């Protein structure tokens, strides 16, 4: 707010919400702190939110971090049983939900205070009004404060609450900034889910820290009408999944807007032929990357200046983390397949209420990913398979 003041940070897709400046974002955070306190959510407490991507969800995410609360985003497509488990496990003091999800929320157990939002625009105005009553935030989260709990289930068992600290979040976005050199002229488009860090790191936190602007669109609509929104908001950066790249190749016509500097693509390996065909058709460079929720999103990424950018790899490690290949406890040489392990300030401290799993997955600072791969002669990561395979649906 002090750096960028009246520059616009959020450009809403919703017609009844005005653009949000960096200064207004600060005022919203101040009002949201008052609102949370009034609803029994103090500094260090958890607050759960169930919502599709929206301008308000971006504001809630950032304001939760700023006020020292732990943000617990819940996939609005989750079953009632999954929601109940997450609420029981995370024990939030309040659950904020969109009125469109009232029927689903009515079916869950009475775990905590429920706050329904019937109108995003009216709620935002209410929070701004509350922000007028205070001149600054009273919270002071530290680097090691838990900023959010992101629940990830993999392929089996109950969802696992990955604890991400403020240091984790800031570290990963700076790692991407070192590669792509984001600045105030950059415009970001969020179509990946904001209930997961795929929608948070690149397209929400990067513009916050570089003074750029961003727009959040519901994931289902965002992927179906991707190029329409590209033409409307004229982004320079966004993030998609390989399945969406393949879908766009089949259905979409090239956009009029030619200003995309790049599209990050993660969540699964991107076939080289698909990348080549996409870039030829749409004249927009794809940057495959690799990471996990536990590594706060991106751990390796293809660079713009890499001569092997179109080689079908997941790129080289970000400078903020180490990525190495091990067989059992021994590091293996270039070209040899083994388990991918990650170490750095982007690696989470562990899983909520799961000390045994934490001790198993994070040892001596190394995150044991369960993914198999090798480094090629160019120092880029080639992924082979996952120990825990998964199916990606709608970017989830």
Tab-separated table of C-alpha atoms in Angstrom:
chain	number	residue	atom	x	y	z
A	1	UNK	CA	0.000	0.000	0.000
A	2	UNK	CA	2.801	2.439	0.806
A	3	UNK	CA	4.734	1.534	-2.343
A	4	UNK	CA	1.930	1.450	-4.899
A	5	UNK	CA	-0.861	3.506	-3.271
A	6	UNK	CA	-3.423	4.405	-5.953
A	7	UNK	CA	-2.290	1.829	-8.500
A	8	UNK	CA	-5.009	-0.728	-9.210
A	9	UNK	CA	-4.269	-4.167	-7.790
A	10	UNK	CA	-7.592	-5.960	-8.444
A	11	UNK	CA	-9.629	-5.520	-11.610
A	12	UNK	CA	-12.927	-7.272	-10.807
A	13	UNK	CA	-14.810	-9.360	-13.323
A	14	UNK	CA	-17.969	-8.623	-11.324
A	15	UNK	CA	-19.749	-5.546	-12.754
A	16	UNK	CA	-20.968	-4.313	-9.350
A	17	UNK	CA	-17.504	-4.182	-7.735
A	18	UNK	CA	-15.160	-1.236	-8.266
A	19	UNK	CA	-11.431	-1.756	-8.992
A	20	UNK	CA	-9.389	-2.206	-5.816
A	21	UNK	CA	-6.218	-0.135	-5.382
A	22	UNK	CA	-3.296	-1.174	-3.189
A	23	UNK	CA	-4.335	1.513	-0.716
A	24	UNK	CA	-7.892	0.143	-0.689
A	25	UNK	CA	-6.521	-3.355	-0.160
A	26	UNK	CA	-4.854	-2.123	3.028
A	27	UNK	CA	-8.132	-0.542	4.161
A	28	UNK	CA	-9.985	-3.789	3.436
A	29	UNK	CA	-7.473	-5.725	5.563
A	30	UNK	CA	-8.018	-3.305	8.445
A	31	UNK	CA	-11.780	-3.718	8.191
A	32	UNK	CA	-11.500	-7.481	7.838
A	33	UNK	CA	-9.498	-7.619	11.073
A	34	UNK	CA	-12.337	-5.829	12.860
A	35	UNK	CA	-14.883	-8.146	11.237
A	36	UNK	CA	-12.975	-11.300	12.215
A	37	UNK	CA	-12.540	-10.096	15.780
A	38	UNK	CA	-16.280	-9.394	15.998
A	39	UNK	CA	-16.899	-12.983	14.866
A	40	UNK	CA	-14.563	-14.533	17.428
A	41	UNK	CA	-11.567	-15.111	15.144
A	42	UNK	CA	-8.451	-13.744	16.837
A	43	UNK	CA	-4.851	-13.503	15.696
A	44	UNK	CA	-3.463	-17.027	15.283
A	45	UNK	CA	-6.942	-18.534	14.855
A	46	UNK	CA	-8.137	-20.280	11.728
A	47	UNK	CA	-10.912	-19.001	9.485
A	48	UNK	CA	-12.346	-21.271	6.783
A	49	UNK	CA	-13.766	-19.999	3.500
A	50	UNK	CA	-15.838	-21.904	0.926
A	51	UNK	CA	-16.126	-20.037	-2.338
A	52	UNK	CA	-15.493	-20.204	-6.056
A	53	UNK	CA	-12.852	-17.856	-7.456
A	54	UNK	CA	-13.919	-14.243	-7.058
A	55	UNK	CA	-12.604	-10.777	-6.294
A	56	UNK	CA	-13.812	-11.229	-2.721
A	57	UNK	CA	-11.937	-14.509	-2.301
A	58	UNK	CA	-8.683	-12.763	-3.302
A	59	UNK	CA	-9.391	-10.065	-0.712
A	60	UNK	CA	-10.187	-12.636	1.986
A	61	UNK	CA	-7.003	-14.585	1.263
A	62	UNK	CA	-4.721	-11.548	1.466
A	63	UNK	CA	-6.545	-9.939	4.390
A	64	UNK	CA	-6.368	-13.194	6.372
A	65	UNK	CA	-2.599	-13.250	5.889
A	66	UNK	CA	-2.261	-9.566	6.763
A	67	UNK	CA	-4.280	-9.950	9.965
A	68	UNK	CA	-2.334	-12.957	11.253
A	69	UNK	CA	-5.203	-15.400	10.842
A	70	UNK	CA	-4.787	-18.831	9.254
A	71	UNK	CA	-6.691	-19.015	5.975
A	72	UNK	CA	-8.398	-22.377	5.353
A	73	UNK	CA	-9.749	-22.430	1.780
A	74	UNK	CA	-12.182	-25.235	0.981
A	75	UNK	CA	-12.996	-26.480	-2.505
A	76	UNK	CA	-16.665	-25.580	-3.141
A	77	UNK	CA	-17.009	-28.849	-5.056
A	78	UNK	CA	-16.059	-30.889	-1.981
A	79	UNK	CA	-18.568	-33.363	-0.615
A	80	UNK	CA	-20.296	-32.694	2.687
A	81	UNK	CA	-18.210	-35.477	4.262
A	82	UNK	CA	-14.974	-33.853	3.046
A	83	UNK	CA	-16.037	-30.432	4.325
A	84	UNK	CA	-16.983	-31.902	7.694
A	85	UNK	CA	-13.599	-33.605	7.977
A	86	UNK	CA	-11.677	-30.438	7.098
A	87	UNK	CA	-13.656	-28.372	9.622
A	88	UNK	CA	-13.222	-30.981	12.339
A	89	UNK	CA	-9.496	-31.251	11.611
A	90	UNK	CA	-8.684	-27.526	11.285
A	91	UNK	CA	-11.084	-26.304	13.988
A	92	UNK	CA	-11.682	-22.827	12.530
A	93	UNK	CA	-13.423	-20.248	14.677
A	94	UNK	CA	-15.627	-19.259	11.731
A	95	UNK	CA	-16.663	-20.453	8.279
A	96	UNK	CA	-17.397	-17.800	5.658
A	97	UNK	CA	-19.347	-19.051	2.668
A	98	UNK	CA	-21.047	-17.790	-0.454
A	99	UNK	CA	-24.843	-17.752	-0.344
A	100	UNK	CA	-24.921	-19.867	-3.505
A	101	UNK	CA	-23.490	-22.721	-1.422
A	102	UNK	CA	-26.111	-22.420	1.342
A	103	UNK	CA	-27.687	-25.806	0.608
A	104	UNK	CA	-24.369	-27.603	0.976
A	105	UNK	CA	-23.389	-25.695	4.122
A	106	UNK	CA	-26.785	-26.423	5.690
A	107	UNK	CA	-25.875	-30.124	5.571
A	108	UNK	CA	-22.594	-29.876	7.481
A	109	UNK	CA	-22.089	-30.351	11.197
A	110	UNK	CA	-22.261	-27.272	13.414
A	111	UNK	CA	-18.507	-27.011	13.900
A	112	UNK	CA	-18.139	-23.244	14.194
A	113	UNK	CA	-19.759	-19.872	13.617
A	114	UNK	CA	-21.227	-19.629	10.103
A	115	UNK	CA	-21.092	-16.382	8.129
A	116	UNK	CA	-23.111	-16.264	4.911
A	117	UNK	CA	-22.314	-13.710	2.219
A	118	UNK	CA	-25.348	-13.045	0.058
A	119	UNK	CA	-23.771	-10.185	-1.921
A	120	UNK	CA	-20.018	-9.885	-2.484
A	121	UNK	CA	-20.274	-6.204	-3.382
A	122	UNK	CA	-22.266	-5.337	-0.256
A	123	UNK	CA	-19.921	-7.351	1.957
A	124	UNK	CA	-16.880	-5.574	0.517
A	125	UNK	CA	-18.496	-2.200	1.203
A	126	UNK	CA	-19.300	-3.325	4.753
A	127	UNK	CA	-15.656	-4.269	5.336
A	128	UNK	CA	-14.450	-0.949	3.912
A	129	UNK	CA	-16.777	0.844	6.335
A	130	UNK	CA	-15.296	-1.136	9.230
A	131	UNK	CA	-11.824	-0.226	7.979
A	132	UNK	CA	-12.580	3.459	8.493
A	133	UNK	CA	-12.727	2.846	12.250
A	134	UNK	CA	-9.035	1.984	12.541
A	135	UNK	CA	-5.852	3.473	11.149
A	136	UNK	CA	-3.655	0.381	11.129
A	137	UNK	CA	-3.550	-3.372	11.620
A	138	UNK	CA	-2.939	-4.619	15.138
A	139	UNK	CA	-1.738	-8.083	14.071
A	140	UNK	CA	1.952	-8.809	13.501
A	141	UNK	CA	2.411	-12.286	12.005
A	142	UNK	CA	5.964	-13.622	11.868
A	143	UNK	CA	7.756	-15.467	9.091
A	144	UNK	CA	6.963	-18.763	10.792
A	145	UNK	CA	3.276	-17.984	11.406
A	146	UNK	CA	0.989	-20.433	9.623
A	147	UNK	CA	-0.536	-18.363	6.843
A	148	UNK	CA	-2.851	-21.028	5.500
A	149	UNK	CA	-3.876	-24.648	5.594
A	150	UNK	CA	-4.266	-26.188	2.142
A	151	UNK	CA	-5.967	-29.561	2.155
A	152	UNK	CA	-4.709	-32.094	-0.346
A	153	UNK	CA	-5.852	-35.697	-0.478
A	154	UNK	CA	-3.649	-37.202	-3.200
A	155	UNK	CA	-5.322	-40.399	-4.320
A	156	UNK	CA	-6.364	-42.141	-1.121
A	157	UNK	CA	-7.342	-41.529	2.476
A	158	UNK	CA	-8.500	-38.437	4.293
A	159	UNK	CA	-7.477	-34.950	3.136
A	160	UNK	CA	-4.181	-33.764	4.623
A	161	UNK	CA	-3.806	-30.205	5.899
A	162	UNK	CA	-0.552	-28.784	4.544
A	163	UNK	CA	0.670	-25.967	6.797
A	164	UNK	CA	2.141	-23.109	4.785
A	165	UNK	CA	3.958	-20.290	6.557
A	166	UNK	CA	4.344	-16.677	5.494
A	167	UNK	CA	7.983	-17.494	4.712
A	168	UNK	CA	6.888	-20.385	2.471
A	169	UNK	CA	4.534	-18.156	0.475
A	170	UNK	CA	6.911	-15.223	0.083
A	171	UNK	CA	9.856	-17.483	-0.758
A	172	UNK	CA	8.101	-19.242	-3.614
A	173	UNK	CA	6.749	-16.093	-5.260
A	174	UNK	CA	10.184	-14.471	-5.072
A	175	UNK	CA	11.670	-17.576	-6.661
A	176	UNK	CA	9.389	-17.071	-9.663
A	177	UNK	CA	10.112	-13.339	-9.705
A	178	UNK	CA	13.829	-14.039	-10.017
A	179	UNK	CA	13.151	-15.968	-13.229
A	180	UNK	CA	10.485	-13.827	-14.889
A	181	UNK	CA	11.327	-10.351	-13.554
A	182	UNK	CA	7.739	-9.236	-12.945
A	183	UNK	CA	7.131	-5.485	-12.645
A	184	UNK	CA	4.382	-2.863	-12.314
A	185	UNK	CA	3.396	-3.193	-15.971
A	186	UNK	CA	2.440	-6.863	-15.589
A	187	UNK	CA	-1.184	-7.978	-15.627
A	188	UNK	CA	-2.135	-11.375	-14.205
A	189	UNK	CA	-5.179	-13.580	-14.775
A	190	UNK	CA	-6.281	-16.178	-12.192
A	191	UNK	CA	-8.184	-19.108	-13.649
A	192	UNK	CA	-6.592	-21.826	-11.489
A	193	UNK	CA	-8.401	-22.477	-8.179
A	194	UNK	CA	-7.798	-20.006	-5.362
A	195	UNK	CA	-8.622	-22.719	-2.824
A	196	UNK	CA	-5.211	-24.115	-3.771
A	197	UNK	CA	-1.860	-22.390	-4.166
A	198	UNK	CA	-1.976	-22.887	-7.952
A	199	UNK	CA	-4.244	-19.833	-7.987
A	200	UNK	CA	-2.407	-18.001	-5.219
A	201	UNK	CA	1.327	-17.834	-5.874
A	202	UNK	CA	1.815	-16.616	-9.442
A	203	UNK	CA	-1.391	-14.736	-10.172
A	204	UNK	CA	-2.236	-13.343	-6.706
A	205	UNK	CA	0.972	-12.847	-4.718
A	206	UNK	CA	3.290	-11.962	-7.626
A	207	UNK	CA	1.231	-8.893	-8.647
A	208	UNK	CA	0.894	-7.909	-4.986
A	209	UNK	CA	4.665	-7.829	-4.536
A	210	UNK	CA	5.605	-6.301	-7.915
A	211	UNK	CA	2.870	-3.667	-8.106
A	212	UNK	CA	1.015	-5.292	-10.983
A	213	UNK	CA	-2.696	-6.023	-11.282
A	214	UNK	CA	-4.772	-9.197	-11.333
A	215	UNK	CA	-8.258	-10.539	-12.043
A	216	UNK	CA	-9.815	-13.696	-10.598
A	217	UNK	CA	-12.291	-15.730	-12.645
A	218	UNK	CA	-14.232	-18.847	-11.701
A	219	UNK	CA	-12.110	-21.798	-12.805
A	220	UNK	CA	-14.839	-23.571	-14.767
A	221	UNK	CA	-15.739	-20.432	-16.730
A	222	UNK	CA	-12.135	-19.326	-16.950
A	223	UNK	CA	-10.949	-22.457	-18.691
A	224	UNK	CA	-13.977	-22.827	-20.974
A	225	UNK	CA	-13.775	-19.180	-22.116
A	226	UNK	CA	-10.051	-18.710	-21.581
A	227	UNK	CA	-9.217	-16.659	-24.679
A	228	UNK	CA	-12.306	-14.486	-24.248
A	229	UNK	CA	-10.978	-13.383	-20.856
A	230	UNK	CA	-7.484	-12.960	-22.265
A	231	UNK	CA	-8.903	-10.524	-24.829
A	232	UNK	CA	-10.981	-8.772	-22.153
A	233	UNK	CA	-8.306	-8.301	-19.462
A	234	UNK	CA	-5.144	-8.454	-21.613
A	235	UNK	CA	-2.919	-10.313	-19.150
A	236	UNK	CA	0.808	-10.742	-19.498
A	237	UNK	CA	0.928	-13.833	-17.234
A	238	UNK	CA	-1.342	-16.688	-16.179
A	239	UNK	CA	-1.188	-20.347	-15.142
A	240	UNK	CA	-3.030	-23.379	-16.539
A	241	UNK	CA	-2.902	-27.179	-16.458
A	242	UNK	CA	-1.750	-29.469	-19.309
A	243	UNK	CA	-5.299	-30.788	-19.743
A	244	UNK	CA	-6.467	-27.256	-20.501
A	245	UNK	CA	-3.673	-26.765	-23.019
A	246	UNK	CA	-4.874	-29.873	-24.873
A	247	UNK	CA	-8.486	-28.678	-24.692
A	248	UNK	CA	-7.632	-25.279	-26.140
A	249	UNK	CA	-5.746	-26.900	-28.981
A	250	UNK	CA	-8.881	-28.809	-29.934
A	251	UNK	CA	-11.473	-26.067	-29.568
A	252	UNK	CA	-10.189	-22.543	-29.366
A	253	UNK	CA	-9.326	-19.960	-31.970
A	254	UNK	CA	-6.358	-17.651	-31.380
A	255	UNK	CA	-7.127	-14.487	-29.370
A	256	UNK	CA	-6.783	-10.945	-30.651
A	257	UNK	CA	-4.573	-10.036	-27.663
A	258	UNK	CA	-0.918	-10.816	-28.350
A	259	UNK	CA	0.566	-9.473	-25.139
A	260	UNK	CA	0.994	-12.697	-23.165
A	261	UNK	CA	4.600	-12.904	-22.018
A	262	UNK	CA	4.016	-16.424	-20.770
A	263	UNK	CA	1.704	-19.103	-19.441
A	264	UNK	CA	3.001	-21.284	-16.645
A	265	UNK	CA	1.790	-24.861	-16.920
A	266	UNK	CA	1.923	-27.334	-14.043
A	267	UNK	CA	0.099	-30.079	-12.201
A	268	UNK	CA	1.190	-32.831	-14.597
A	269	UNK	CA	3.869	-33.355	-17.269
A	270	UNK	CA	3.310	-31.349	-20.462
A	271	UNK	CA	4.059	-33.415	-23.601
A	272	UNK	CA	6.617	-31.735	-25.847
A	273	UNK	CA	4.446	-32.122	-28.968
A	274	UNK	CA	1.505	-30.482	-27.186
A	275	UNK	CA	3.672	-27.538	-26.117
A	276	UNK	CA	5.022	-27.048	-29.641
A	277	UNK	CA	1.557	-27.204	-31.222
A	278	UNK	CA	0.103	-24.764	-28.666
A	279	UNK	CA	2.851	-22.197	-29.098
A	280	UNK	CA	2.631	-22.386	-32.874
A	281	UNK	CA	-1.156	-21.900	-32.846
A	282	UNK	CA	-1.455	-19.238	-30.150
A	283	UNK	CA	1.950	-17.462	-30.241
A	284	UNK	CA	2.106	-17.603	-26.434
A	285	UNK	CA	5.093	-19.262	-24.707
A	286	UNK	CA	4.393	-22.041	-22.215
A	287	UNK	CA	6.634	-22.543	-19.195
A	288	UNK	CA	6.244	-26.060	-17.761
A	289	UNK	CA	6.975	-26.328	-14.057
A	290	UNK	CA	6.874	-28.815	-11.214
A	291	UNK	CA	5.978	-28.570	-7.565
A	292	UNK	CA	3.665	-29.760	-4.821
A	293	UNK	CA	1.379	-28.178	-2.272
A	294	UNK	CA	4.080	-29.096	0.242
A	295	UNK	CA	6.645	-27.015	-1.691
A	296	UNK	CA	4.187	-24.080	-1.837
A	297	UNK	CA	3.670	-24.689	-5.545
A	298	UNK	CA	6.614	-24.272	-7.939
A	299	UNK	CA	9.976	-25.939	-7.253
A	300	UNK	CA	11.328	-26.193	-10.826
A	301	UNK	CA	10.447	-24.161	-13.898
A	302	UNK	CA	11.540	-23.738	-17.485
A	303	UNK	CA	13.317	-20.406	-18.070
A	304	UNK	CA	12.599	-17.932	-20.864
A	305	UNK	CA	16.269	-17.837	-21.880
A	306	UNK	CA	16.814	-21.603	-21.760
A	307	UNK	CA	17.807	-22.951	-25.188
A	308	UNK	CA	16.227	-26.255	-24.146
A	309	UNK	CA	12.878	-24.614	-23.264
A	310	UNK	CA	10.982	-26.845	-25.699
A	311	UNK	CA	12.667	-30.080	-24.637
A	312	UNK	CA	9.721	-31.474	-22.659
A	313	UNK	CA	11.301	-31.061	-19.216
A	314	UNK	CA	9.916	-29.552	-16.010
A	315	UNK	CA	12.769	-27.053	-16.001
A	316	UNK	CA	15.555	-26.308	-13.552
A	317	UNK	CA	15.214	-25.745	-9.796
A	318	UNK	CA	14.270	-22.270	-8.606
A	319	UNK	CA	17.161	-20.533	-6.858
A	320	UNK	CA	15.205	-20.556	-3.603
A	321	UNK	CA	15.290	-24.361	-3.265
A	322	UNK	CA	17.413	-27.424	-3.857
A	323	UNK	CA	15.982	-30.266	-5.922
A	324	UNK	CA	17.896	-33.532	-6.030
A	325	UNK	CA	17.344	-37.137	-7.053
A	326	UNK	CA	17.857	-39.897	-4.497
A	327	UNK	CA	17.759	-43.666	-4.371
A	328	UNK	CA	17.132	-44.522	-0.737
A	329	UNK	CA	19.537	-42.168	1.080
A	330	UNK	CA	22.098	-41.755	-1.685
A	331	UNK	CA	22.024	-38.966	-4.261
A	332	UNK	CA	22.224	-40.396	-7.769
A	333	UNK	CA	24.138	-38.948	-10.743
A	334	UNK	CA	22.770	-37.170	-13.808
A	335	UNK	CA	20.600	-39.379	-15.976
A	336	UNK	CA	19.711	-41.872	-13.231
A	337	UNK	CA	16.080	-42.212	-12.146
A	338	UNK	CA	15.200	-41.850	-8.494
A	339	UNK	CA	12.875	-40.056	-6.077
A	340	UNK	CA	12.629	-36.279	-6.429
A	341	UNK	CA	13.356	-34.474	-3.161
A	342	UNK	CA	13.100	-30.759	-2.396
A	343	UNK	CA	14.716	-28.624	0.316
A	344	UNK	CA	14.320	-24.889	0.911
A	345	UNK	CA	12.313	-22.164	2.617
A	346	UNK	CA	9.359	-22.994	0.366
A	347	UNK	CA	9.009	-26.460	1.931
A	348	UNK	CA	6.165	-26.609	4.443
A	349	UNK	CA	6.868	-27.366	8.118
A	350	UNK	CA	4.458	-30.307	8.033
A	351	UNK	CA	0.886	-31.567	8.093
A	352	UNK	CA	-1.679	-30.495	10.660
A	353	UNK	CA	-2.332	-33.146	13.328
A	354	UNK	CA	-0.198	-35.719	11.465
A	355	UNK	CA	3.209	-35.846	13.200
A	356	UNK	CA	3.993	-39.368	11.968
A	357	UNK	CA	3.338	-38.472	8.323
A	358	UNK	CA	5.296	-35.227	8.732
A	359	UNK	CA	8.286	-37.149	10.094
A	360	UNK	CA	8.020	-39.614	7.216
A	361	UNK	CA	7.687	-37.047	4.421
A	362	UNK	CA	10.066	-34.316	5.658
A	363	UNK	CA	13.424	-35.584	6.864
A	364	UNK	CA	16.462	-33.400	7.565
A	365	UNK	CA	14.730	-30.617	5.672
A	366	UNK	CA	14.156	-32.727	2.553
A	367	UNK	CA	10.619	-33.153	1.259
A	368	UNK	CA	10.242	-36.730	-0.002
A	369	UNK	CA	7.865	-36.153	-2.908
A	370	UNK	CA	7.227	-39.745	-3.977
A	371	UNK	CA	7.745	-38.581	-7.574
A	372	UNK	CA	10.217	-40.304	-9.873
A	373	UNK	CA	12.508	-38.479	-12.265
A	374	UNK	CA	16.053	-37.625	-13.288
A	375	UNK	CA	18.158	-34.632	-14.259
A	376	UNK	CA	19.292	-34.444	-17.861
A	377	UNK	CA	22.653	-33.138	-19.092
A	378	UNK	CA	21.220	-29.606	-19.237
A	379	UNK	CA	20.368	-29.711	-15.512
A	380	UNK	CA	16.615	-29.874	-16.164
A	381	UNK	CA	14.217	-32.222	-14.380
A	382	UNK	CA	12.612	-35.011	-16.389
A	383	UNK	CA	9.597	-36.495	-14.597
A	384	UNK	CA	8.872	-40.193	-15.145
A	385	UNK	CA	5.973	-41.122	-12.884
A	386	UNK	CA	4.327	-40.575	-9.532
A	387	UNK	CA	4.262	-43.074	-6.723
A	388	UNK	CA	0.795	-41.652	-5.973
A	389	UNK	CA	-0.941	-41.160	-9.318
A	390	UNK	CA	-3.880	-38.782	-9.484
A	391	UNK	CA	-6.634	-37.611	-11.797
A	392	UNK	CA	-6.944	-33.873	-12.442
A	393	UNK	CA	-10.480	-32.543	-12.905
A	394	UNK	CA	-11.199	-28.887	-13.618
A	395	UNK	CA	-7.758	-27.809	-12.479
A	396	UNK	CA	-8.094	-29.603	-9.126
